[in-house]
Coordinates of C-alpha atoms in Angstrom, one line a residue:
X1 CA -14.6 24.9 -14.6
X2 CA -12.9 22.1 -16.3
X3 CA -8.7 22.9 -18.5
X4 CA -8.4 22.3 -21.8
X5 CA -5.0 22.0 -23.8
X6 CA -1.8 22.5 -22.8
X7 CA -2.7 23.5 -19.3
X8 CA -4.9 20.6 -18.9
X9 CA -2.2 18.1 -19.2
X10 CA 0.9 20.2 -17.0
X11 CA -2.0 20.4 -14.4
X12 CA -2.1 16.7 -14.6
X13 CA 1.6 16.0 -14.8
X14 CA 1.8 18.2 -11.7
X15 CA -0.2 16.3 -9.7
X16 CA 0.8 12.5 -10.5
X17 CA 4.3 13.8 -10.0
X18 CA 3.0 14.8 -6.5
X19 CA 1.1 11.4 -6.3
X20 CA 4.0 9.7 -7.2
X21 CA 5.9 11.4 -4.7
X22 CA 3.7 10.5 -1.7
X23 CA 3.2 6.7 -3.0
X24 CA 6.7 5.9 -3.9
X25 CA 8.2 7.1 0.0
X26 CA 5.7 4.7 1.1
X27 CA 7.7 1.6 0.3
X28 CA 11.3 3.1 -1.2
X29 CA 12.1 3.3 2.6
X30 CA 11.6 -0.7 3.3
X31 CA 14.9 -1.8 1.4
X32 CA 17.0 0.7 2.9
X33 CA 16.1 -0.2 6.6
X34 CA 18.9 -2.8 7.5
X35 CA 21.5 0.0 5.6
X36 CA 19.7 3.4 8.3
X37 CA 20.0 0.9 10.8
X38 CA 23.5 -0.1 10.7
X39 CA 24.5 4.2 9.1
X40 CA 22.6 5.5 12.6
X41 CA 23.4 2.6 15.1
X42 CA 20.2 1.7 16.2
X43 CA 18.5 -1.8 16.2
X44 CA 16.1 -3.2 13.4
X45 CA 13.2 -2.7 15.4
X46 CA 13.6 0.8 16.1
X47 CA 14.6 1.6 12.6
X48 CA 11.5 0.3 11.2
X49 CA 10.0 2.9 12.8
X50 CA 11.2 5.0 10.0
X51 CA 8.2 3.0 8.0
X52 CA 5.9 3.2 10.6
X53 CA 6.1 6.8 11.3
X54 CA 4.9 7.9 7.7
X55 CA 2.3 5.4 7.4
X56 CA 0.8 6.5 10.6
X57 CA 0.9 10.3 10.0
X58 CA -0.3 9.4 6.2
X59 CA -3.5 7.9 7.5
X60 CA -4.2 10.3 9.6
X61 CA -4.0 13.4 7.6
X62 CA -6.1 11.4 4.6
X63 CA -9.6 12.1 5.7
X64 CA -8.6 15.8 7.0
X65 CA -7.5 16.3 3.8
X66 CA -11.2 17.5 2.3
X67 CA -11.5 19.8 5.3
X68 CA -7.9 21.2 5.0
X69 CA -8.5 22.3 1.4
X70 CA -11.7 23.7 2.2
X71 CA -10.0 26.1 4.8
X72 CA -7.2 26.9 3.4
X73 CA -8.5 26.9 -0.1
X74 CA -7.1 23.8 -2.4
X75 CA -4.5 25.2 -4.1
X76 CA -2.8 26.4 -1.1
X77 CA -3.2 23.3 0.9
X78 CA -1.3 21.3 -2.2
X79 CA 1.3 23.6 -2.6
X80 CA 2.1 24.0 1.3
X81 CA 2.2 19.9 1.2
X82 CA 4.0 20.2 -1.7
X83 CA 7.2 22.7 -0.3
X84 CA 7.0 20.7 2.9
X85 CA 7.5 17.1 1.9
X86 CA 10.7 18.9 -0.3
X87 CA 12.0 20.4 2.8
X88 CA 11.3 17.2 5.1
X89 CA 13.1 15.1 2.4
X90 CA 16.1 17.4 2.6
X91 CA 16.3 16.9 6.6
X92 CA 15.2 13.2 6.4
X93 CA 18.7 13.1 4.4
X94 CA 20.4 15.1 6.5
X95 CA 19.0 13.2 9.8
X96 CA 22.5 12.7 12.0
X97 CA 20.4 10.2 14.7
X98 CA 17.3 7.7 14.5
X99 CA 15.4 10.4 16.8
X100 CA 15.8 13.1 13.9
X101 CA 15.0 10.4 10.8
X102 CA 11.6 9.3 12.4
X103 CA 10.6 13.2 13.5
X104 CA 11.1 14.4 10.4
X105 CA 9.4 10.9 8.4
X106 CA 6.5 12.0 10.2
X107 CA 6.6 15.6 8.9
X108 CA 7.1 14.0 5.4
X109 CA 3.7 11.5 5.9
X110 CA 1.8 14.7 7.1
X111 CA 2.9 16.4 4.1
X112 CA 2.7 13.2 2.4
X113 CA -1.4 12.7 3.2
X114 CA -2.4 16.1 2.0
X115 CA -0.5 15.6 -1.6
X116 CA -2.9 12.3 -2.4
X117 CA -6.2 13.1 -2.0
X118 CA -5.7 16.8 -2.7
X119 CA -4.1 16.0 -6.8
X120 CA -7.2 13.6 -7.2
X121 CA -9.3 16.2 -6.5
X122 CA -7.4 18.7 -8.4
X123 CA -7.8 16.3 -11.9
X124 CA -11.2 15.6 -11.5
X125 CA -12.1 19.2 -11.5
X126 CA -9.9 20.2 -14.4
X127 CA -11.1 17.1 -16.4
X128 CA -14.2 17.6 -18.6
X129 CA -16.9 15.0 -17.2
X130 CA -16.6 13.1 -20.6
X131 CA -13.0 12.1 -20.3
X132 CA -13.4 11.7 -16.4
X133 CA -12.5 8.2 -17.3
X134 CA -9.3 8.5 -18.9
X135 CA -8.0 11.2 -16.2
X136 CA -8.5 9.3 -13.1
X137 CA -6.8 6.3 -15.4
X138 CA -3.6 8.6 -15.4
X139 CA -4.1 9.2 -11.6
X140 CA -4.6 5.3 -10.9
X141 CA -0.8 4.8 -12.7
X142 CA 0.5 7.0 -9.5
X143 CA -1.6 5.4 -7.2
X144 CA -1.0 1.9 -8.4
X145 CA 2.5 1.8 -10.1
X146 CA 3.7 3.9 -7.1
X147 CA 4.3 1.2 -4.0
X148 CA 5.5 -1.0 -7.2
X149 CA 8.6 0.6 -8.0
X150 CA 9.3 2.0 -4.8
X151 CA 11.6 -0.9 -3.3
X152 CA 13.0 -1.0 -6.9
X153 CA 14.0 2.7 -6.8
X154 CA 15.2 2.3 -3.1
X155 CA 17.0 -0.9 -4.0
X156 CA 19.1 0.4 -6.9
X157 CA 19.9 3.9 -5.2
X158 CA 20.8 2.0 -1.6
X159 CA 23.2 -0.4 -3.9
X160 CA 24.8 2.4 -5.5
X161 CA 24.8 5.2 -4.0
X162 CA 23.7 5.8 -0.2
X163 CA 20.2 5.6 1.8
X164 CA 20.2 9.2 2.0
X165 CA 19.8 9.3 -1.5
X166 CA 16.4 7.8 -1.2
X167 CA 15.5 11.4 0.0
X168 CA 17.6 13.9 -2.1
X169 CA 15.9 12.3 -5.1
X170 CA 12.4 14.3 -4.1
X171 CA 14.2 17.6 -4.0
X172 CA 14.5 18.8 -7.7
X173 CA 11.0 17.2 -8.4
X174 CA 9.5 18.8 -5.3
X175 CA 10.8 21.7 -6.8
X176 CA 8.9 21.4 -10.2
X177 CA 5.7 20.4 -9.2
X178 CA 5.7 23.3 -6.8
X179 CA 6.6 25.9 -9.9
X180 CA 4.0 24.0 -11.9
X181 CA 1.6 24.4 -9.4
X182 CA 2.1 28.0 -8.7
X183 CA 2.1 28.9 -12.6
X184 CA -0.7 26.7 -13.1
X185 CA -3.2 25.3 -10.6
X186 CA -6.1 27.7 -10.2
X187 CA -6.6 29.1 -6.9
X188 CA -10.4 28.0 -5.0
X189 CA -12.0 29.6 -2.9
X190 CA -11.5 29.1 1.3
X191 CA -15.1 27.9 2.1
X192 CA -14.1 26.5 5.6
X193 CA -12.3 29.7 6.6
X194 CA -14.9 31.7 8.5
X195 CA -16.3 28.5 10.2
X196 CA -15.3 27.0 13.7
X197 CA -12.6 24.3 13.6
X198 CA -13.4 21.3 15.2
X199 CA -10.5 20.7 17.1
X200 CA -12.2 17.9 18.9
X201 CA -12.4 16.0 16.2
X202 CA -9.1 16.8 14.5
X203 CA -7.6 15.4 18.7
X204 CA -10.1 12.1 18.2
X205 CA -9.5 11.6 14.5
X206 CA -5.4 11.5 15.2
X207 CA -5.6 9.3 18.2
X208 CA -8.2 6.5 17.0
X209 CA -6.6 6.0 13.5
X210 CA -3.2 6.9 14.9
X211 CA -3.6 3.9 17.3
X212 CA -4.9 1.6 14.9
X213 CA -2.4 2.3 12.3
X214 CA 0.4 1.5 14.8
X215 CA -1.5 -1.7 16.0
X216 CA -1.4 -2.8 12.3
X217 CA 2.1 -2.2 11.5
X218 CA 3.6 -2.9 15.5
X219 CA 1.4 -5.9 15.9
X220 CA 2.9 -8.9 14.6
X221 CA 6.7 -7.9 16.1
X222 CA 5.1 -7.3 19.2
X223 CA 3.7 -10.9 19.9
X224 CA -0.2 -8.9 19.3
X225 CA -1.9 -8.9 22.9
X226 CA 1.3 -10.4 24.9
X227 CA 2.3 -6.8 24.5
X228 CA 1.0 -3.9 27.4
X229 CA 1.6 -1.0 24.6
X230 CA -0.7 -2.7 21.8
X231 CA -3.7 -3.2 24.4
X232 CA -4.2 -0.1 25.5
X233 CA -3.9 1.3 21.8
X234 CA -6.5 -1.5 21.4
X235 CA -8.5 0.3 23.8
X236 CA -8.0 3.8 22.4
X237 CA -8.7 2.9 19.3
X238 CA -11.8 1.5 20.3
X239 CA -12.9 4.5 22.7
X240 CA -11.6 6.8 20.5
X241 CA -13.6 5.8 17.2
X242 CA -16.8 5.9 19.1
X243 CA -16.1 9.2 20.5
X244 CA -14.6 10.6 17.4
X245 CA -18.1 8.9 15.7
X246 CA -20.2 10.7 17.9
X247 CA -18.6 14.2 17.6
X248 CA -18.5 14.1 13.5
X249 CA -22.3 13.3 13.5
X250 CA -23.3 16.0 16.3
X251 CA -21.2 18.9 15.4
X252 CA -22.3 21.3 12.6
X253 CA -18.6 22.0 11.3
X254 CA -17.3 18.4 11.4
X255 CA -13.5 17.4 10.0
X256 CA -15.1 15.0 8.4
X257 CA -17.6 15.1 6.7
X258 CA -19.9 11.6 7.5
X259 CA -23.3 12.3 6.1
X260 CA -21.7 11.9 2.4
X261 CA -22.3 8.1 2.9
X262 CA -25.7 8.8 2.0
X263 CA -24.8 8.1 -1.5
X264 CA -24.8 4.2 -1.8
X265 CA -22.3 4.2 -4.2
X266 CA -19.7 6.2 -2.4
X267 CA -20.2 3.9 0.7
X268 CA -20.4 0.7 -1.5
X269 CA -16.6 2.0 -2.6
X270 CA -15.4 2.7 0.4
X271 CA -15.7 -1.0 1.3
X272 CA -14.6 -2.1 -1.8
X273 CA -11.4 0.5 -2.0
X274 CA -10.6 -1.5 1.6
X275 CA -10.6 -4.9 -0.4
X276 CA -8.1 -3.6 -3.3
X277 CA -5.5 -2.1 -0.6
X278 CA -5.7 -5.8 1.0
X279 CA -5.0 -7.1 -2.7
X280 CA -2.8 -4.5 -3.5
X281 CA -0.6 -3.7 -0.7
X282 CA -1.3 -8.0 0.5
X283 CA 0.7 -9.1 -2.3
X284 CA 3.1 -6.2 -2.6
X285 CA 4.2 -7.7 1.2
X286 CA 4.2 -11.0 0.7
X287 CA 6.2 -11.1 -3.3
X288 CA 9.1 -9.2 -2.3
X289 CA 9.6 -11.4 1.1
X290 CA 9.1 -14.6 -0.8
X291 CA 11.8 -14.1 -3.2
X292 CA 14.3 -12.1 -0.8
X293 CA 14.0 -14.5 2.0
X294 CA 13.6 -18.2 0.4
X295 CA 14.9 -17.7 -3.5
X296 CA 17.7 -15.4 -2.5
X297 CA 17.1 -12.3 -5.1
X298 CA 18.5 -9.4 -3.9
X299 CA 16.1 -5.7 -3.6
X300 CA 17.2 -4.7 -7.0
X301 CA 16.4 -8.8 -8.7
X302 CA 13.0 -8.2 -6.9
X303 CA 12.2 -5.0 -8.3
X304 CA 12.7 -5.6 -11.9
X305 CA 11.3 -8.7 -11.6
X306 CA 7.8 -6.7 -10.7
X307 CA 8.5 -3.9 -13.2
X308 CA 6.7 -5.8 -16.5
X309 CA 3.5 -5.9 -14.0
X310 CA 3.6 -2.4 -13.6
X311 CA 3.8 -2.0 -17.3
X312 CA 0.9 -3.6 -18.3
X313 CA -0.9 -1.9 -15.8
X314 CA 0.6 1.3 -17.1
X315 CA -0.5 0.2 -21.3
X316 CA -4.1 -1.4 -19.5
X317 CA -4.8 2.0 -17.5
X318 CA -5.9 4.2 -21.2
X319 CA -7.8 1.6 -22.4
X320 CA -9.9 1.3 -18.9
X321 CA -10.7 5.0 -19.4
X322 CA -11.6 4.7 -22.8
X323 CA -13.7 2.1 -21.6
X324 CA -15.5 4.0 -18.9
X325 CA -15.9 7.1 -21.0
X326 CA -17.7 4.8 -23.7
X327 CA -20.3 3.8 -21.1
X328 CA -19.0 0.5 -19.9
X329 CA -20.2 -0.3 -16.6
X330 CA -17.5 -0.1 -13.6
X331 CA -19.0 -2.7 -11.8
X332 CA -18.3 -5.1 -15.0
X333 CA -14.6 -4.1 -15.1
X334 CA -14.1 -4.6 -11.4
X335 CA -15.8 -8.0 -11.2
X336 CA -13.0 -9.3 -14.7
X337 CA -10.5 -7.5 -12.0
X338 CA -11.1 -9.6 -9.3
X339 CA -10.9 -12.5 -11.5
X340 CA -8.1 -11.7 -12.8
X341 CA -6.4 -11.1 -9.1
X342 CA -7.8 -14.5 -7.9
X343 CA -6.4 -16.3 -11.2
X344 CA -2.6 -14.5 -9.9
X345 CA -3.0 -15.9 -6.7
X346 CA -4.1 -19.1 -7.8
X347 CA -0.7 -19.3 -10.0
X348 CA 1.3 -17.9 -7.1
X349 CA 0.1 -20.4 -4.5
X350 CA 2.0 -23.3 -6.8
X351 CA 5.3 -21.7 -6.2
X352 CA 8.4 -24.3 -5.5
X353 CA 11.8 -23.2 -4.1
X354 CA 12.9 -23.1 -7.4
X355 CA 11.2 -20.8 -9.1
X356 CA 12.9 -18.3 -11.5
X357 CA 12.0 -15.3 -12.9
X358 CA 9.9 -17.2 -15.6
X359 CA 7.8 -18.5 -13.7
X360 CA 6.6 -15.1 -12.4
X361 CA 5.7 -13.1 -15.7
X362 CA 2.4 -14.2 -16.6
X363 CA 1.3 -14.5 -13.1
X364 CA 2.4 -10.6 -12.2
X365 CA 1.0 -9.3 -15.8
X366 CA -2.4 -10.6 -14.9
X367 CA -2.1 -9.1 -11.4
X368 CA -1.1 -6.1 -13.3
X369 CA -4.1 -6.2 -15.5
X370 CA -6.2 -7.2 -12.7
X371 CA -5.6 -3.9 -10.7
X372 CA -6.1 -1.8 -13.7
X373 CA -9.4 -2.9 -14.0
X374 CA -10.2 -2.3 -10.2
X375 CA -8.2 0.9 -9.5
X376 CA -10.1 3.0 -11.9
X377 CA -13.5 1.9 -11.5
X378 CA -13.7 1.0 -7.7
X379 CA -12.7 4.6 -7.8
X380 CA -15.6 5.8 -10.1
X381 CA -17.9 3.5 -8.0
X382 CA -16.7 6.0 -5.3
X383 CA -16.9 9.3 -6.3
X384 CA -20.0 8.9 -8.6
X385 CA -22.4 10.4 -6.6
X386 CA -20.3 12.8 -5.1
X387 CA -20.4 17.2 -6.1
X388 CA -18.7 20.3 -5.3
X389 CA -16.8 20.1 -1.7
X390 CA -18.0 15.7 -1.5
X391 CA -15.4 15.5 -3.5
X392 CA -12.5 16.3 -1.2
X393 CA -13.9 14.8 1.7
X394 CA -14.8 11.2 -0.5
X395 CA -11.3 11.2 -1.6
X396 CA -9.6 11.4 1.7
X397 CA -11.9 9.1 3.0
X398 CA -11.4 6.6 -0.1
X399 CA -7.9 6.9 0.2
X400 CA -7.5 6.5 3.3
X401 CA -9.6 3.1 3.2
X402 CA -7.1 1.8 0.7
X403 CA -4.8 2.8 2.9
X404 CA -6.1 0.8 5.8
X405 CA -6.4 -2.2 3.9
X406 CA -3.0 -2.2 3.0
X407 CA -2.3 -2.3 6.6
X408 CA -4.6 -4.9 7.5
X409 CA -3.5 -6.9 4.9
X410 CA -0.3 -6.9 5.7
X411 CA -0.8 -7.4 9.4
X412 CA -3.2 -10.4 8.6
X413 CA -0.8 -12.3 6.2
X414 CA 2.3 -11.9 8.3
X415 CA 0.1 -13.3 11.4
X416 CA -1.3 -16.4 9.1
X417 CA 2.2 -16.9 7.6
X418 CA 3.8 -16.6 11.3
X419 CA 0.8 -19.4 12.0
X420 CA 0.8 -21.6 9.4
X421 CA 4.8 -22.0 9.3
X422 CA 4.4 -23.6 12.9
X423 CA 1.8 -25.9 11.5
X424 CA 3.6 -26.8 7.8
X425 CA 6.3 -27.8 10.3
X426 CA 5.0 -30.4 12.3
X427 CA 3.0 -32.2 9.6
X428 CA 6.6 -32.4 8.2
X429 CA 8.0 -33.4 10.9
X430 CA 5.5 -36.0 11.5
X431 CA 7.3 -37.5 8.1
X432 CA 11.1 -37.4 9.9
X433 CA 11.1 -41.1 11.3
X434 CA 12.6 -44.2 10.5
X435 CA 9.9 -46.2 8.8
X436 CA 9.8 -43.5 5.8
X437 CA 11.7 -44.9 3.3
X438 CA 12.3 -41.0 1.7
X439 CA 13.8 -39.9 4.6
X440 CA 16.0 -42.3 5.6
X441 CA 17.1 -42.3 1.5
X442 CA 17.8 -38.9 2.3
X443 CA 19.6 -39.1 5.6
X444 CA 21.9 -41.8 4.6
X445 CA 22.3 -39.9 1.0
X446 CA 23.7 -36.7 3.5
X447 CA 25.5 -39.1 6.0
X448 CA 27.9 -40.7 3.2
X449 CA 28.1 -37.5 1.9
X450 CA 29.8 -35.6 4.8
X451 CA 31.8 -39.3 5.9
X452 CA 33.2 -39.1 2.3
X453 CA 34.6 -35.3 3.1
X454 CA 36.3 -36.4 6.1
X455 CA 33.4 -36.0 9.0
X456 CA 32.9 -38.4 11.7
X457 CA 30.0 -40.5 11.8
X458 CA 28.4 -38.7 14.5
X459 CA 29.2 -35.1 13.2
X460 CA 28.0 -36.4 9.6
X461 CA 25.3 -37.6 11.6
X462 CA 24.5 -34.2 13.1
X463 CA 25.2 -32.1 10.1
X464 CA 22.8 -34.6 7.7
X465 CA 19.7 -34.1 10.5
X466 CA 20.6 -30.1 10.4
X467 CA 20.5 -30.4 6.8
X468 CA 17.5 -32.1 6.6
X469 CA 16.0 -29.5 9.4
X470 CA 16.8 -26.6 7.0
X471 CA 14.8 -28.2 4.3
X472 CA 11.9 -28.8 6.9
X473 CA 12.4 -24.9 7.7
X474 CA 12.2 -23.6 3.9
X475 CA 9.6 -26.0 2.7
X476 CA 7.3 -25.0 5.7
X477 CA 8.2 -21.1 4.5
X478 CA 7.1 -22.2 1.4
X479 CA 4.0 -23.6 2.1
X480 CA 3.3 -20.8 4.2
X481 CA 3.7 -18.1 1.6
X482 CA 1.5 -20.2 -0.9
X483 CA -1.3 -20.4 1.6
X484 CA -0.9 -16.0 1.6
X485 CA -1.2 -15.8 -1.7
X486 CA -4.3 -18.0 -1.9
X487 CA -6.1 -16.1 0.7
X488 CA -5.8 -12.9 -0.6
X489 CA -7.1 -14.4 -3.9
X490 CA -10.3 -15.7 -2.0
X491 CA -10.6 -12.6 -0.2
X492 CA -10.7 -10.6 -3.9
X493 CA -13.3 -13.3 -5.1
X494 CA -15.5 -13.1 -2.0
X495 CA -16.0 -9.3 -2.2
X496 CA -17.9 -9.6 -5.7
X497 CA -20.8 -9.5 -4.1
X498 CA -19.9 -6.2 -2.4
X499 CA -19.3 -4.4 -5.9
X500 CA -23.5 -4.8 -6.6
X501 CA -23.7 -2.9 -3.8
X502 CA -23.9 0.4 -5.4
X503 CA -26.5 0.8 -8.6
X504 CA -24.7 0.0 -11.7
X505 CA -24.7 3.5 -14.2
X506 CA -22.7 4.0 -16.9
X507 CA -18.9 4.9 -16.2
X508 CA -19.6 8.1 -18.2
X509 CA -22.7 9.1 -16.0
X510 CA -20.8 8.4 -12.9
X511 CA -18.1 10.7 -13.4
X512 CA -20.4 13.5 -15.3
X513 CA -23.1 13.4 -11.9
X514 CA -19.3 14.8 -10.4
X515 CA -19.7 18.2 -11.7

């Protein structure tokens, strides 16, 4: 039975606060790492388990998530992730050793997992089915905005305050939504309760996409398959997804629930949801580098530098509701997405090293525009078909496909940029000899340069070819990053094809077939 009024829209606030919550620990950790590192004495790689803790506890719980709220009934489940994300925040803070911070991280992505799905499914059943459209909009803000501000939050609070901070800040607002949700969220009823628990597939479900979200976010430090660890998670994952196949679709209580791919439109958007978290989360990775690393903006520059992108996704995200609720197809609005996300990538691939701010607005307000207009209805495309208790199980699984994009996005670009710096390198280098009349300009430009400070022509000497290797170096980053950024924008343009996949309704009957 669908809210109206007042407790319509503190339902809703509750649960993009909660959204917000979840998305915004995802990335507020990153800046912070080299600051917990250094605070708890521990090296860079082990602190980035911090990050890779939560992210593989988040994808796990996602596609639980339906049959958690089933047996525990919904409003439960939410408020138990709720008040236990709070309290994990509070001992993340108060972590004294590296041990204690990644424990209790992975408390907070296990709490974390069951606050995503769960408020999407919450808002689409207090939503009347003809403003569908406009409420998952509001959602898409969390869901979108969320990893965008995070290393802008994290940044500002690490700069002037302490890391710990980055976790007392979830307190007071854990606080609220829980009071909201208790005053306000209606309770369901526990339709899994009585049934046998497939603990089976709960074992199965944790170690296949706990393996494969480790691979993803371990692989690329690790050297890939030079590494004994990262082979035989290979292999589990592998095993374990064809066991963990076999048990959903042979058990009569599965933990998840397969046979809702039926509907061609929810499996059509779980393929396409995997393509927006390699857009998505692809470029969120490769931006912030690109500007710490070669154009030397600090955490905080970086942030604000992405915030007017998140605000026109924020002013673009009513109108794509209004838009849906009026009838407009979602495959339309996806494909001028896409478009739109290629067109970004296309102006991001012409970066120089001297890029400034400027140079970046148009670029991230058409991304920003772009992922409005694929957020919302990749996420209609999704749930269209779905009723009743689909609707918990397609968002877990739908969420956690966006998820796993993001991850193999990430991995993929760090791998290509790790490649193609190698190669930008020695077709430059291939330019470093004698008979190139720009280089030896260059070199003798350097070699005077350091002879007129008081250097000795062979230390001038030395010092001009080091100079000239640093440029080799940056230009090769460069060139590296550019080639990321254009991939991703083929990858976007490529998967048109795949939005056709599901039958094109009207945005207004896809969400109404949801009750």
């Amino acid at each position: 039975m669908a809210e109206s009024g007042f407790k319509k829209w503190i339902i809703t606030i509750t649960v993009i606060i909660a959204s917000l919550l979840e998305l915004i620990d995802t990335t507020i950790v990153n800046v912070s790492i080299p600051q917990i590192q250094g605070n708890l004495g521990a090296t860079i790689t082990d602190a980035a388990w911090v990050v890779t803790g939560y992210s593989v506890a988040n994808v796990i719980i996602l596609p639980m998530s339906g049959w958690l709220s089933s047996f525990f009934g919904r409003k439960n489940y939410f408020l138990t992730s709720i008040i236990v994300f709070t309290i994990a925040s509070f001992l993340c803070g108060n972590a004294s050793s590296l041990t204690e911070l990644v424990a209790f991280r992975i408390l907070q992505g296990l709490a974390g997992g069951g606050l995503l799905s769960t408020s999407q499914a919450i808002l689409i059943e207090t939503w009347p089915a003809e403003q569908l459209g406009t409420a998952t909009a509001l959602f898409g803000l969390g869901a979108v905005v969320g990893p965008t501000i995070g290393p802008t939050i994290g940044g500002y609070i690490t700069d002037h305050a302490a890391w710990r901070w980055i976790f007392y800040v979830n307190i007071p607002v854990g606080i609220l939504a829980s009071i909201f949700t208790v005053m306000y969220v209606k309770v369901t009823s526990r339709d899994g309760k009585d049934k046998p628990i497939d603990w089976w597939g709960i074992a199965l479900l944790a170690i296949t996409v706990g393996s494969l979200q480790t691979i993803l976010e371990k692989g690329e430090d690790e050297d890939w398959f030079a590494t004994t660890y990262i082979i035989v998670l290979s292999c589990t994952a592998v095993i374990g997804l064809l066991l963990f196949l076999w048990r959903e679709l042979s058990t009569d209580h599965p933990i998840v629930n397969f046979k809702i791919m039926r509907h061609r439109s929810f499996s059509a958007g779980m393929v396409t949801s995997f393509i927006l978290g390699v857009g998505l989360y692809g470029s969120q990775f490769v931006f912030p580098v690109f500007c710490q690393n070669l154009l030397g903006f600090s955490a905080q520059q970086t942030g604000e530098i992405l915030l007017p992108g998140g605000l026109f996704t924020i002013m673009m995200m009513p109108f794509v509701g209004i838009m849906l609720n009026k009838g407009l197809p979602a495959q339309f609005m996806a494909v001028g997405g896409m478009i739109l996300f290629f067109i970004f990538s296309w102006f991001m691939s012409g970066s120089t090293l001297v890029s400034g701010t400027g140079d970046f607005f148009w670029p991230l307000a058409i991304r920003g525009i772009g992922l409005s207009l694929l957020f919302v209805p990749l996420t209609t495309i999704a749930i269209g078909g779905l009723k009743g208790a689909e609707i918990g199980q397609g968002t877990g699984l739908n969420n956690m496909m966006r998820q796993l994009g993001g991850s193999f996005g990430i991995a993929g670009l760090n791998t290509l940029i790790h490649i193609r710096v190698a190669t930008h390198r020695n077709n430059l280098l291939s330019n470093i000899n004698t008979y190139n009349n720009y280089f030896t300009d260059r070199y003798n430009s350097l070699l005077h340069g350091f002879m007129a400070k008081g250097k000795s022509f062979f230390d001038a000497s030395k010092m001009a070819y080091a100079a000239i290797d640093g440029t080799v170096n940056k230009q090769s980053t460069l060139l590296s990053y550019n080639d990321a950024y254009i991939v991703v924008g083929w990858v976007m343009l490529a998967a048109i094809p795949l939005i056709f996949l599901a039958p094109i309704v009207k945005g207004q009957k896809a969400v109404a077939d949801t009750h």
